[in-house]
Amino acid sequence: MSAIPTRPRFEIQRLAEYSNEAIVAELRRVEALIPEGPFLESDLERLGHVGRNTIRRRFGSWFKALDAADLAHRSSFHIKTRGGHASSRMSDDDILFALRNLATKLGKATLTGSDVSKHLPFSEEILRNRWGTLRSAFEAAGLGATSLGRRYTDDECFENMLAVWTKLGRPPKHKEMSEAPSKVGGKAYIRRFRTWNRALAAFADRVNETADNEEQQKLEGTSVSVVSPSAGDSRRSSGRLPEDARDIRLGLRFHVLHRDRFKCVLCGDHPARNPECVLHVDHMVPWSKGGKTAEDNLRTLCAVCNVGRGNRFVD
């Protein structure tokens, strides 16, 4: 009598443990089986050994679980619809979580619209639709106060433009004003000067005006008018010649940096090549030793070469 074949036992496959680490490993295992397109909860139900309810209880949402497994790029939210259906399915909590997580990854206390557009799967418009303004969205995420909506003075705009120009070693583009080290967004320049080209022209006028005024005051032996950024465009007299003042005004700083090609004259380092490089305009004969704040006594040094110089004479 032939043996009756036994039917294979049906067993529910389970994880050996349900720790966060084990679940993350399971997510990564299943994700590797999905060759293209978004990684969906239904894929995990079909191929995985952990249920969606467990995922939601443990991590809060599918998006947060994928982010914990470094798989957020496989989320359907990362279909770059920029305000379309995929991103509109994200809950408020998921969006706020994504903002906080991005700020942590970028090492920032707050974010800009450029950060959102560059790194996240939703547009600025989604934030405005949900919270009214970008500022409100960032504050809802618990991020620091932003400078959005602030009215800047001309002097603040020009100082900021010089900082970006120094980093790049060339005239900045409008879109680059939303990236570090800029603290004034490109939209602020458009609101103030109407076009980006007019903003650049206004900066050039200020640089030339400052230099021309200082030369004229030097020739006439009159005191220098110093711009006080905190007081808008008002000026006060310092009671001394431009070259006798310690502070190096914007026009002169720009001319020295431009003359030295936005590079350290000692080691040749510059921010366009090394993001860690910070340039200073330095008195060769220290001001405290009688050195003048004049172009022939100024040079561009990186912070490394300038450290420890103190008030020594030129190296």
mmCIF file of N, CA, C and O in Angstrom, residues 5 18 58 61 72 87 89-90 109 121 130 139 146 153 196 201-202 204-206 211 216 231 253 279 304:
data_model
loop_
_atom_site.group_PDB
_atom_site.id
_atom_site.type_symbol
_atom_site.label_atom_id
_atom_site.label_comp_id
_atom_site.label_asym_id
_atom_site.label_seq_id
_atom_site.Cartn_x
_atom_site.Cartn_y
_atom_site.Cartn_z
ATOM 1 N N PRO A 5 0.813 10.877 0.267
ATOM 2 C CA PRO A 5 1.711 12.036 0.344
ATOM 3 C C PRO A 5 1.205 13.052 1.357
ATOM 4 O O PRO A 5 0.006 13.330 1.433
ATOM 5 N N TYR A 18 11.046 41.819 16.902
ATOM 6 C CA TYR A 18 10.370 42.968 16.313
ATOM 7 C C TYR A 18 10.936 44.273 16.883
ATOM 8 O O TYR A 18 10.209 45.217 17.164
ATOM 9 N N ARG A 58 4.951 51.485 15.465
ATOM 10 C CA ARG A 58 6.350 51.638 15.879
ATOM 11 C C ARG A 58 6.942 52.974 15.432
ATOM 12 O O ARG A 58 7.669 53.630 16.181
ATOM 13 N N SER A 61 4.249 56.441 10.977
ATOM 14 C CA SER A 61 3.714 56.466 9.615
ATOM 15 C C SER A 61 4.659 55.705 8.696
ATOM 16 O O SER A 61 5.809 55.417 9.050
ATOM 17 N N ALA A 72 13.705 56.952 2.298
ATOM 18 C CA ALA A 72 12.697 57.974 1.994
ATOM 19 C C ALA A 72 12.646 58.290 0.505
ATOM 20 O O ALA A 72 11.604 58.674 -0.020
ATOM 21 N N SER A 87 2.452 64.499 -3.192
ATOM 22 C CA SER A 87 2.816 65.262 -2.009
ATOM 23 C C SER A 87 1.589 65.700 -1.226
ATOM 24 O O SER A 87 1.657 65.888 -0.021
ATOM 25 N N ARG A 89 -0.825 63.934 -0.474
ATOM 26 C CA ARG A 89 -1.257 62.831 0.382
ATOM 27 C C ARG A 89 -0.480 62.793 1.696
ATOM 28 O O ARG A 89 -0.836 62.063 2.611
ATOM 29 N N MET A 90 0.581 63.555 1.800
ATOM 30 C CA MET A 90 1.340 63.576 3.047
ATOM 31 C C MET A 90 0.534 64.280 4.130
ATOM 32 O O MET A 90 -0.050 65.337 3.899
ATOM 33 N N ALA A 109 19.347 75.657 12.142
ATOM 34 C CA ALA A 109 18.313 75.932 13.133
ATOM 35 C C ALA A 109 16.976 76.182 12.471
ATOM 36 O O ALA A 109 15.926 76.011 13.079
ATOM 37 N N PRO A 121 10.352 66.278 -0.997
ATOM 38 C CA PRO A 121 9.490 65.859 -2.110
ATOM 39 C C PRO A 121 8.239 66.696 -2.270
ATOM 40 O O PRO A 121 7.307 66.283 -2.937
ATOM 41 N N ARG A 130 -0.965 74.765 3.431
ATOM 42 C CA ARG A 130 -1.309 74.152 4.720
ATOM 43 C C ARG A 130 -1.231 75.145 5.873
ATOM 44 O O ARG A 130 -2.058 75.124 6.780
ATOM 45 N N GLU A 139 7.821 77.350 11.835
ATOM 46 C CA GLU A 139 7.586 77.497 13.256
ATOM 47 C C GLU A 139 6.728 76.350 13.786
ATOM 48 O O GLU A 139 6.923 75.889 14.916
ATOM 49 N N THR A 146 12.627 82.568 11.445
ATOM 50 C CA THR A 146 13.282 82.826 10.166
ATOM 51 C C THR A 146 13.288 84.317 9.870
ATOM 52 O O THR A 146 12.613 85.106 10.530
ATOM 53 N N THR A 153 17.688 96.781 4.942
ATOM 54 C CA THR A 153 18.185 98.062 4.451
ATOM 55 C C THR A 153 19.099 97.817 3.249
ATOM 56 O O THR A 153 19.553 96.687 3.010
ATOM 57 N N TRP A 196 17.200 91.696 -10.667
ATOM 58 C CA TRP A 196 18.502 91.301 -10.142
ATOM 59 C C TRP A 196 19.616 92.145 -10.746
ATOM 60 O O TRP A 196 20.576 92.519 -10.056
ATOM 61 N N ALA A 201 23.729 96.443 -10.123
ATOM 62 C CA ALA A 201 24.145 97.799 -10.492
ATOM 63 C C ALA A 201 24.157 98.711 -9.261
ATOM 64 O O ALA A 201 25.053 99.552 -9.106
ATOM 65 N N ALA A 202 23.171 98.540 -8.381
ATOM 66 C CA ALA A 202 23.124 99.352 -7.163
ATOM 67 C C ALA A 202 24.304 99.032 -6.256
ATOM 68 O O ALA A 202 24.877 99.928 -5.609
ATOM 69 N N ALA A 204 27.268 97.975 -7.304
ATOM 70 C CA ALA A 204 28.436 98.606 -7.934
ATOM 71 C C ALA A 204 28.456 100.110 -7.664
ATOM 72 O O ALA A 204 29.515 100.684 -7.388
ATOM 73 N N ASP A 205 27.279 100.741 -7.713
ATOM 74 C CA ASP A 205 27.201 102.179 -7.439
ATOM 75 C C ASP A 205 27.636 102.475 -6.004
ATOM 76 O O ASP A 205 28.355 103.446 -5.751
ATOM 77 N N ARG A 206 27.199 101.626 -5.044
ATOM 78 C CA ARG A 206 27.567 101.861 -3.652
ATOM 79 C C ARG A 206 29.076 101.686 -3.458
ATOM 80 O O ARG A 206 29.723 102.468 -2.764
ATOM 81 N N ALA A 211 34.085 104.547 -2.413
ATOM 82 C CA ALA A 211 35.485 104.789 -2.743
ATOM 83 C C ALA A 211 35.704 106.244 -3.174
ATOM 84 O O ALA A 211 36.669 106.893 -2.757
ATOM 85 N N GLN A 216 37.695 111.752 -2.063
ATOM 86 C CA GLN A 216 37.427 113.184 -2.017
ATOM 87 C C GLN A 216 37.676 113.728 -0.609
ATOM 88 O O GLN A 216 38.287 114.795 -0.439
ATOM 89 N N ALA A 231 20.982 101.734 11.556
ATOM 90 C CA ALA A 231 20.165 102.936 11.439
ATOM 91 C C ALA A 231 19.723 103.164 10.009
ATOM 92 O O ALA A 231 19.453 104.272 9.586
ATOM 93 N N ARG A 253 36.758 97.377 1.116
ATOM 94 C CA ARG A 253 36.882 95.921 1.272
ATOM 95 C C ARG A 253 36.715 95.211 -0.064
ATOM 96 O O ARG A 253 37.464 94.295 -0.404
ATOM 97 N N LEU A 279 37.703 84.450 4.294
ATOM 98 C CA LEU A 279 38.643 85.513 3.938
ATOM 99 C C LEU A 279 38.444 86.747 4.805
ATOM 100 O O LEU A 279 37.315 87.134 5.116
ATOM 101 N N VAL A 304 42.998 81.106 8.518
ATOM 102 C CA VAL A 304 44.113 80.296 9.012
ATOM 103 C C VAL A 304 45.405 81.105 9.029
ATOM 104 O O VAL A 304 46.148 81.107 10.008
#
